[in-house]
Amino acid sequence: MTFYNLRMGLGLIGMIGIMVTGFWGITRVKPLEQHDNRQSDGAPPT
């Protein structure tokens, strides 16, 4: 029973970790993408 609970706990931690890292990755990529678009818009002065 304890081994099963341990496995379930590890699985939950893993799922939460994946969700947190995925959310953090999205929040990290979004501002970078906007900054990139701004730079590309300002780089070629037409």
mmCIF file with all atom_site columns, N, CA and C in Angstrom:
data_model
loop_
_atom_site.group_PDB
_atom_site.id
_atom_site.type_symbol
_atom_site.label_atom_id
_atom_site.label_alt_id
_atom_site.label_comp_id
_atom_site.label_asym_id
_atom_site.label_entity_id
_atom_site.label_seq_id
_atom_site.pdbx_PDB_ins_code
_atom_site.Cartn_x
_atom_site.Cartn_y
_atom_site.Cartn_z
_atom_site.occupancy
_atom_site.B_iso_or_equiv
_atom_site.pdbx_formal_charge
_atom_site.auth_seq_id
_atom_site.auth_comp_id
_atom_site.auth_asym_id
_atom_site.auth_atom_id
_atom_site.pdbx_PDB_model_num
ATOM 1   N N  . MET A 1 1  ? 0.845  -1.200 0.000   1.00 0.00 ? 1  MET A N  1
ATOM 2   C CA . MET A 1 1  ? 0.000  0.000  0.000   1.00 0.00 ? 1  MET A CA 1
ATOM 3   C C  . MET A 1 1  ? 0.884  1.256  0.000   1.00 0.00 ? 1  MET A C  1
ATOM 4   N N  . THR A 1 2  ? 1.944  1.233  0.814   1.00 0.00 ? 2  THR A N  1
ATOM 5   C CA . THR A 1 2  ? 2.822  2.405  0.878   1.00 0.00 ? 2  THR A CA 1
ATOM 6   C C  . THR A 1 2  ? 3.543  2.597  -0.453  1.00 0.00 ? 2  THR A C  1
ATOM 7   N N  . PHE A 1 3  ? 3.961  1.480  -1.093  1.00 0.00 ? 3  PHE A N  1
ATOM 8   C CA . PHE A 1 3  ? 4.666  1.567  -2.375  1.00 0.00 ? 3  PHE A CA 1
ATOM 9   C C  . PHE A 1 3  ? 3.737  2.153  -3.437  1.00 0.00 ? 3  PHE A C  1
ATOM 10  N N  . TYR A 1 4  ? 2.478  1.711  -3.428  1.00 0.00 ? 4  TYR A N  1
ATOM 11  C CA . TYR A 1 4  ? 1.493  2.235  -4.382  1.00 0.00 ? 4  TYR A CA 1
ATOM 12  C C  . TYR A 1 4  ? 1.281  3.731  -4.154  1.00 0.00 ? 4  TYR A C  1
ATOM 13  N N  . ASN A 1 5  ? 1.153  4.115  -2.886  1.00 0.00 ? 5  ASN A N  1
ATOM 14  C CA . ASN A 1 5  ? 0.971  5.536  -2.555  1.00 0.00 ? 5  ASN A CA 1
ATOM 15  C C  . ASN A 1 5  ? 2.183  6.341  -3.000  1.00 0.00 ? 5  ASN A C  1
ATOM 16  N N  . LEU A 1 6  ? 3.375  5.790  -2.815  1.00 0.00 ? 6  LEU A N  1
ATOM 17  C CA . LEU A 1 6  ? 4.603  6.483  -3.218  1.00 0.00 ? 6  LEU A CA 1
ATOM 18  C C  . LEU A 1 6  ? 4.607  6.688  -4.726  1.00 0.00 ? 6  LEU A C  1
ATOM 19  N N  . ARG A 1 7  ? 4.253  5.628  -5.465  1.00 0.00 ? 7  ARG A N  1
ATOM 20  C CA . ARG A 1 7  ? 4.219  5.728  -6.934  1.00 0.00 ? 7  ARG A CA 1
ATOM 21  C C  . ARG A 1 7  ? 3.194  6.762  -7.371  1.00 0.00 ? 7  ARG A C  1
ATOM 22  N N  . MET A 1 8  ? 2.033  6.764  -6.735  1.00 0.00 ? 8  MET A N  1
ATOM 23  C CA . MET A 1 8  ? 0.987  7.732  -7.078  1.00 0.00 ? 8  MET A CA 1
ATOM 24  C C  . MET A 1 8  ? 1.463  9.153  -6.784  1.00 0.00 ? 8  MET A C  1
ATOM 25  N N  . GLY A 1 9  ? 2.132  9.336  -5.637  1.00 0.00 ? 9  GLY A N  1
ATOM 26  C CA . GLY A 1 9  ? 2.653  10.647 -5.261  1.00 0.00 ? 9  GLY A CA 1
ATOM 27  C C  . GLY A 1 9  ? 3.685  11.124 -6.264  1.00 0.00 ? 9  GLY A C  1
ATOM 28  N N  . LEU A 1 10 ? 4.580  10.223 -6.669  1.00 0.00 ? 10 LEU A N  1
ATOM 29  C CA . LEU A 1 10 ? 5.610  10.582 -7.652  1.00 0.00 ? 10 LEU A CA 1
ATOM 30  C C  . LEU A 1 10 ? 4.952  10.962 -8.977  1.00 0.00 ? 10 LEU A C  1
ATOM 31  N N  . GLY A 1 11 ? 3.940  10.210 -9.383  1.00 0.00 ? 11 GLY A N  1
ATOM 32  C CA . GLY A 1 11 ? 3.229  10.505 -10.626 1.00 0.00 ? 11 GLY A CA 1
ATOM 33  C C  . GLY A 1 11 ? 2.566  11.872 -10.566 1.00 0.00 ? 11 GLY A C  1
ATOM 34  N N  . LEU A 1 12 ? 1.949  12.181 -9.416  1.00 0.00 ? 12 LEU A N  1
ATOM 35  C CA . LEU A 1 12 ? 1.301  13.485 -9.243  1.00 0.00 ? 12 LEU A CA 1
ATOM 36  C C  . LEU A 1 12 ? 2.329  14.600 -9.320  1.00 0.00 ? 12 LEU A C  1
ATOM 37  N N  . ILE A 1 13 ? 3.464  14.406 -8.631  1.00 0.00 ? 13 ILE A N  1
ATOM 38  C CA . ILE A 1 13 ? 4.529  15.423 -8.645  1.00 0.00 ? 13 ILE A CA 1
ATOM 39  C C  . ILE A 1 13 ? 5.027  15.617 -10.076 1.00 0.00 ? 13 ILE A C  1
ATOM 40  N N  . GLY A 1 14 ? 5.190  14.511 -10.800 1.00 0.00 ? 14 GLY A N  1
ATOM 41  C CA . GLY A 1 14 ? 5.652  14.589 -12.187 1.00 0.00 ? 14 GLY A CA 1
ATOM 42  C C  . GLY A 1 14 ? 4.667  15.357 -13.060 1.00 0.00 ? 14 GLY A C  1
ATOM 43  N N  . MET A 1 15 ? 3.372  15.053 -12.899 1.00 0.00 ? 15 MET A N  1
ATOM 44  C CA . MET A 1 15 ? 2.347  15.742 -13.687 1.00 0.00 ? 15 MET A CA 1
ATOM 45  C C  . MET A 1 15 ? 2.349  17.238 -13.386 1.00 0.00 ? 15 MET A C  1
ATOM 46  N N  . ILE A 1 16 ? 2.405  17.576 -12.084 1.00 0.00 ? 16 ILE A N  1
ATOM 47  C CA . ILE A 1 16 ? 2.418  18.991 -11.677 1.00 0.00 ? 16 ILE A CA 1
ATOM 48  C C  . ILE A 1 16 ? 3.667  19.668 -12.230 1.00 0.00 ? 16 ILE A C  1
ATOM 49  N N  . GLY A 1 17 ? 4.808  18.964 -12.158 1.00 0.00 ? 17 GLY A N  1
ATOM 50  C CA . GLY A 1 17 ? 6.065  19.518 -12.669 1.00 0.00 ? 17 GLY A CA 1
ATOM 51  C C  . GLY A 1 17 ? 5.978  19.806 -14.157 1.00 0.00 ? 17 GLY A C  1
ATOM 52  N N  . ILE A 1 18 ? 5.419  18.853 -14.916 1.00 0.00 ? 18 ILE A N  1
ATOM 53  C CA . ILE A 1 18 ? 5.274  19.033 -16.371 1.00 0.00 ? 18 ILE A CA 1
ATOM 54  C C  . ILE A 1 18 ? 4.357  20.226 -16.651 1.00 0.00 ? 18 ILE A C  1
ATOM 55  N N  . MET A 1 19 ? 3.246  20.317 -15.905 1.00 0.00 ? 19 MET A N  1
ATOM 56  C CA . MET A 1 19 ? 2.296  21.418 -16.107 1.00 0.00 ? 19 MET A CA 1
ATOM 57  C C  . MET A 1 19 ? 2.951  22.756 -15.793 1.00 0.00 ? 19 MET A C  1
ATOM 58  N N  . VAL A 1 20 ? 3.704  22.806 -14.673 1.00 0.00 ? 20 VAL A N  1
ATOM 59  C CA . VAL A 1 20 ? 4.351  24.060 -14.253 1.00 0.00 ? 20 VAL A CA 1
ATOM 60  C C  . VAL A 1 20 ? 5.405  24.466 -15.274 1.00 0.00 ? 20 VAL A C  1
ATOM 61  N N  . THR A 1 21 ? 6.229  23.509 -15.703 1.00 0.00 ? 21 THR A N  1
ATOM 62  C CA . THR A 1 21 ? 7.291  23.829 -16.665 1.00 0.00 ? 21 THR A CA 1
ATOM 63  C C  . THR A 1 21 ? 6.672  24.248 -17.999 1.00 0.00 ? 21 THR A C  1
ATOM 64  N N  . GLY A 1 22 ? 5.590  23.590 -18.410 1.00 0.00 ? 22 GLY A N  1
ATOM 65  C CA . GLY A 1 22 ? 4.915  23.963 -19.655 1.00 0.00 ? 22 GLY A CA 1
ATOM 66  C C  . GLY A 1 22 ? 4.351  25.370 -19.568 1.00 0.00 ? 22 GLY A C  1
ATOM 67  N N  . PHE A 1 23 ? 3.696  25.684 -18.445 1.00 0.00 ? 23 PHE A N  1
ATOM 68  C CA . PHE A 1 23 ? 3.131  27.025 -18.247 1.00 0.00 ? 23 PHE A CA 1
ATOM 69  C C  . PHE A 1 23 ? 4.246  28.062 -18.217 1.00 0.00 ? 23 PHE A C  1
ATOM 70  N N  . TRP A 1 24 ? 5.357  27.749 -17.514 1.00 0.00 ? 24 TRP A N  1
ATOM 71  C CA . TRP A 1 24 ? 6.487  28.683 -17.414 1.00 0.00 ? 24 TRP A CA 1
ATOM 72  C C  . TRP A 1 24 ? 7.113  28.883 -18.784 1.00 0.00 ? 24 TRP A C  1
ATOM 73  N N  . GLY A 1 25 ? 7.186  27.798 -19.561 1.00 0.00 ? 25 GLY A N  1
ATOM 74  C CA . GLY A 1 25 ? 7.745  27.900 -20.909 1.00 0.00 ? 25 GLY A CA 1
ATOM 75  C C  . GLY A 1 25 ? 6.892  28.811 -21.781 1.00 0.00 ? 25 GLY A C  1
ATOM 76  N N  . ILE A 1 26 ? 5.563  28.699 -21.677 1.00 0.00 ? 26 ILE A N  1
ATOM 77  C CA . ILE A 1 26 ? 4.651  29.541 -22.464 1.00 0.00 ? 26 ILE A CA 1
ATOM 78  C C  . ILE A 1 26 ? 4.826  31.002 -22.047 1.00 0.00 ? 26 ILE A C  1
ATOM 79  N N  . THR A 1 27 ? 4.884  31.257 -20.737 1.00 0.00 ? 27 THR A N  1
ATOM 80  C CA . THR A 1 27 ? 5.028  32.632 -20.251 1.00 0.00 ? 27 THR A CA 1
ATOM 81  C C  . THR A 1 27 ? 6.394  33.192 -20.626 1.00 0.00 ? 27 THR A C  1
ATOM 82  N N  . ARG A 1 28 ? 7.405  32.325 -20.718 1.00 0.00 ? 28 ARG A N  1
ATOM 83  C CA . ARG A 1 28 ? 8.750  32.772 -21.096 1.00 0.00 ? 28 ARG A CA 1
ATOM 84  C C  . ARG A 1 28 ? 8.810  33.050 -22.601 1.00 0.00 ? 28 ARG A C  1
ATOM 85  N N  . VAL A 1 29 ? 8.120  32.238 -23.418 1.00 0.00 ? 29 VAL A N  1
ATOM 86  C CA . VAL A 1 29 ? 8.199  32.356 -24.880 1.00 0.00 ? 29 VAL A CA 1
ATOM 87  C C  . VAL A 1 29 ? 7.379  33.560 -25.363 1.00 0.00 ? 29 VAL A C  1
ATOM 88  N N  . LYS A 1 30 ? 6.221  33.804 -24.776 1.00 0.00 ? 30 LYS A N  1
ATOM 89  C CA . LYS A 1 30 ? 5.323  34.872 -25.255 1.00 0.00 ? 30 LYS A CA 1
ATOM 90  C C  . LYS A 1 30 ? 6.003  36.244 -25.285 1.00 0.00 ? 30 LYS A C  1
ATOM 91  N N  . PRO A 1 31 ? 6.586  36.727 -24.173 1.00 0.00 ? 31 PRO A N  1
ATOM 92  C CA . PRO A 1 31 ? 7.245  38.038 -24.216 1.00 0.00 ? 31 PRO A CA 1
ATOM 93  C C  . PRO A 1 31 ? 8.422  38.058 -25.180 1.00 0.00 ? 31 PRO A C  1
ATOM 94  N N  . LEU A 1 32 ? 9.157  36.935 -25.278 1.00 0.00 ? 32 LEU A N  1
ATOM 95  C CA . LEU A 1 32 ? 10.289 36.854 -26.199 1.00 0.00 ? 32 LEU A CA 1
ATOM 96  C C  . LEU A 1 32 ? 9.783  36.998 -27.633 1.00 0.00 ? 32 LEU A C  1
ATOM 97  N N  . GLU A 1 33 ? 8.651  36.365 -27.937 1.00 0.00 ? 33 GLU A N  1
ATOM 98  C CA . GLU A 1 33 ? 8.083  36.429 -29.289 1.00 0.00 ? 33 GLU A CA 1
ATOM 99  C C  . GLU A 1 33 ? 7.684  37.869 -29.617 1.00 0.00 ? 33 GLU A C  1
ATOM 100 N N  . GLN A 1 34 ? 7.019  38.530 -28.692 1.00 0.00 ? 34 GLN A N  1
ATOM 101 C CA . GLN A 1 34 ? 6.600  39.919 -28.898 1.00 0.00 ? 34 GLN A CA 1
ATOM 102 C C  . GLN A 1 34 ? 7.821  40.809 -29.107 1.00 0.00 ? 34 GLN A C  1
ATOM 103 N N  . HIS A 1 35 ? 8.868  40.596 -28.307 1.00 0.00 ? 35 HIS A N  1
ATOM 104 C CA . HIS A 1 35 ? 10.098 41.392 -28.430 1.00 0.00 ? 35 HIS A CA 1
ATOM 105 C C  . HIS A 1 35 ? 10.725 41.161 -29.805 1.00 0.00 ? 35 HIS A C  1
ATOM 106 N N  . ASP A 1 36 ? 10.716 39.903 -30.248 1.00 0.00 ? 36 ASP A N  1
ATOM 107 C CA . ASP A 1 36 ? 11.283 39.563 -31.554 1.00 0.00 ? 36 ASP A CA 1
ATOM 108 C C  . ASP A 1 36 ? 10.511 40.283 -32.665 1.00 0.00 ? 36 ASP A C  1
ATOM 109 N N  . ASN A 1 37 ? 9.182  40.264 -32.578 1.00 0.00 ? 37 ASN A N  1
ATOM 110 C CA . ASN A 1 37 ? 8.354  40.925 -33.587 1.00 0.00 ? 37 ASN A CA 1
ATOM 111 C C  . ASN A 1 37 ? 8.641  42.426 -33.611 1.00 0.00 ? 37 ASN A C  1
ATOM 112 N N  . ARG A 1 38 ? 8.793  43.022 -32.445 1.00 0.00 ? 38 ARG A N  1
ATOM 113 C CA . ARG A 1 38 ? 9.087  44.453 -32.348 1.00 0.00 ? 38 ARG A CA 1
ATOM 114 C C  . ARG A 1 38 ? 10.421 44.757 -33.030 1.00 0.00 ? 38 ARG A C  1
ATOM 115 N N  . GLN A 1 39 ? 11.419 43.914 -32.745 1.00 0.00 ? 39 GLN A N  1
ATOM 116 C CA . GLN A 1 39 ? 12.752 44.123 -33.328 1.00 0.00 ? 39 GLN A CA 1
ATOM 117 C C  . GLN A 1 39 ? 12.687 43.994 -34.849 1.00 0.00 ? 39 GLN A C  1
ATOM 118 N N  . SER A 1 40 ? 12.001 42.963 -35.348 1.00 0.00 ? 40 SER A N  1
ATOM 119 C CA . SER A 1 40 ? 11.919 42.744 -36.797 1.00 0.00 ? 40 SER A CA 1
ATOM 120 C C  . SER A 1 40 ? 11.141 43.897 -37.461 1.00 0.00 ? 40 SER A C  1
ATOM 121 N N  . ASP A 1 41 ? 10.150 44.447 -36.747 1.00 0.00 ? 41 ASP A N  1
ATOM 122 C CA . ASP A 1 41 ? 9.393  45.583 -37.293 1.00 0.00 ? 41 ASP A CA 1
ATOM 123 C C  . ASP A 1 41 ? 10.266 46.838 -37.347 1.00 0.00 ? 41 ASP A C  1
ATOM 124 N N  . GLY A 1 42 ? 11.124 47.016 -36.323 1.00 0.00 ? 42 GLY A N  1
ATOM 125 C CA . GLY A 1 42 ? 11.961 48.207 -36.254 1.00 0.00 ? 42 GLY A CA 1
ATOM 126 C C  . GLY A 1 42 ? 13.257 48.059 -37.033 1.00 0.00 ? 42 GLY A C  1
ATOM 127 N N  . ALA A 1 43 ? 13.677 46.826 -37.312 1.00 0.00 ? 43 ALA A N  1
ATOM 128 C CA . ALA A 1 43 ? 14.965 46.604 -37.990 1.00 0.00 ? 43 ALA A CA 1
ATOM 129 C C  . ALA A 1 43 ? 14.950 47.127 -39.435 1.00 0.00 ? 43 ALA A C  1
ATOM 130 N N  . PRO A 1 44 ? 13.978 46.731 -40.288 1.00 0.00 ? 44 PRO A N  1
ATOM 131 C CA . PRO A 1 44 ? 13.997 47.242 -41.675 1.00 0.00 ? 44 PRO A CA 1
ATOM 132 C C  . PRO A 1 44 ? 13.216 48.546 -41.790 1.00 0.00 ? 44 PRO A C  1
ATOM 133 N N  . PRO A 1 45 ? 13.884 49.702 -41.841 1.00 0.00 ? 45 PRO A N  1
ATOM 134 C CA . PRO A 1 45 ? 13.164 50.983 -41.918 1.00 0.00 ? 45 PRO A CA 1
ATOM 135 C C  . PRO A 1 45 ? 12.795 51.287 -43.371 1.00 0.00 ? 45 PRO A C  1
ATOM 136 N N  . THR A 1 46 ? 11.526 51.088 -43.702 1.00 0.00 ? 46 THR A N  1
ATOM 137 C CA . THR A 1 46 ? 11.088 51.290 -45.092 1.00 0.00 ? 46 THR A CA 1
ATOM 138 C C  . THR A 1 46 ? 10.398 52.646 -45.208 1.00 0.00 ? 46 THR A C  1
#
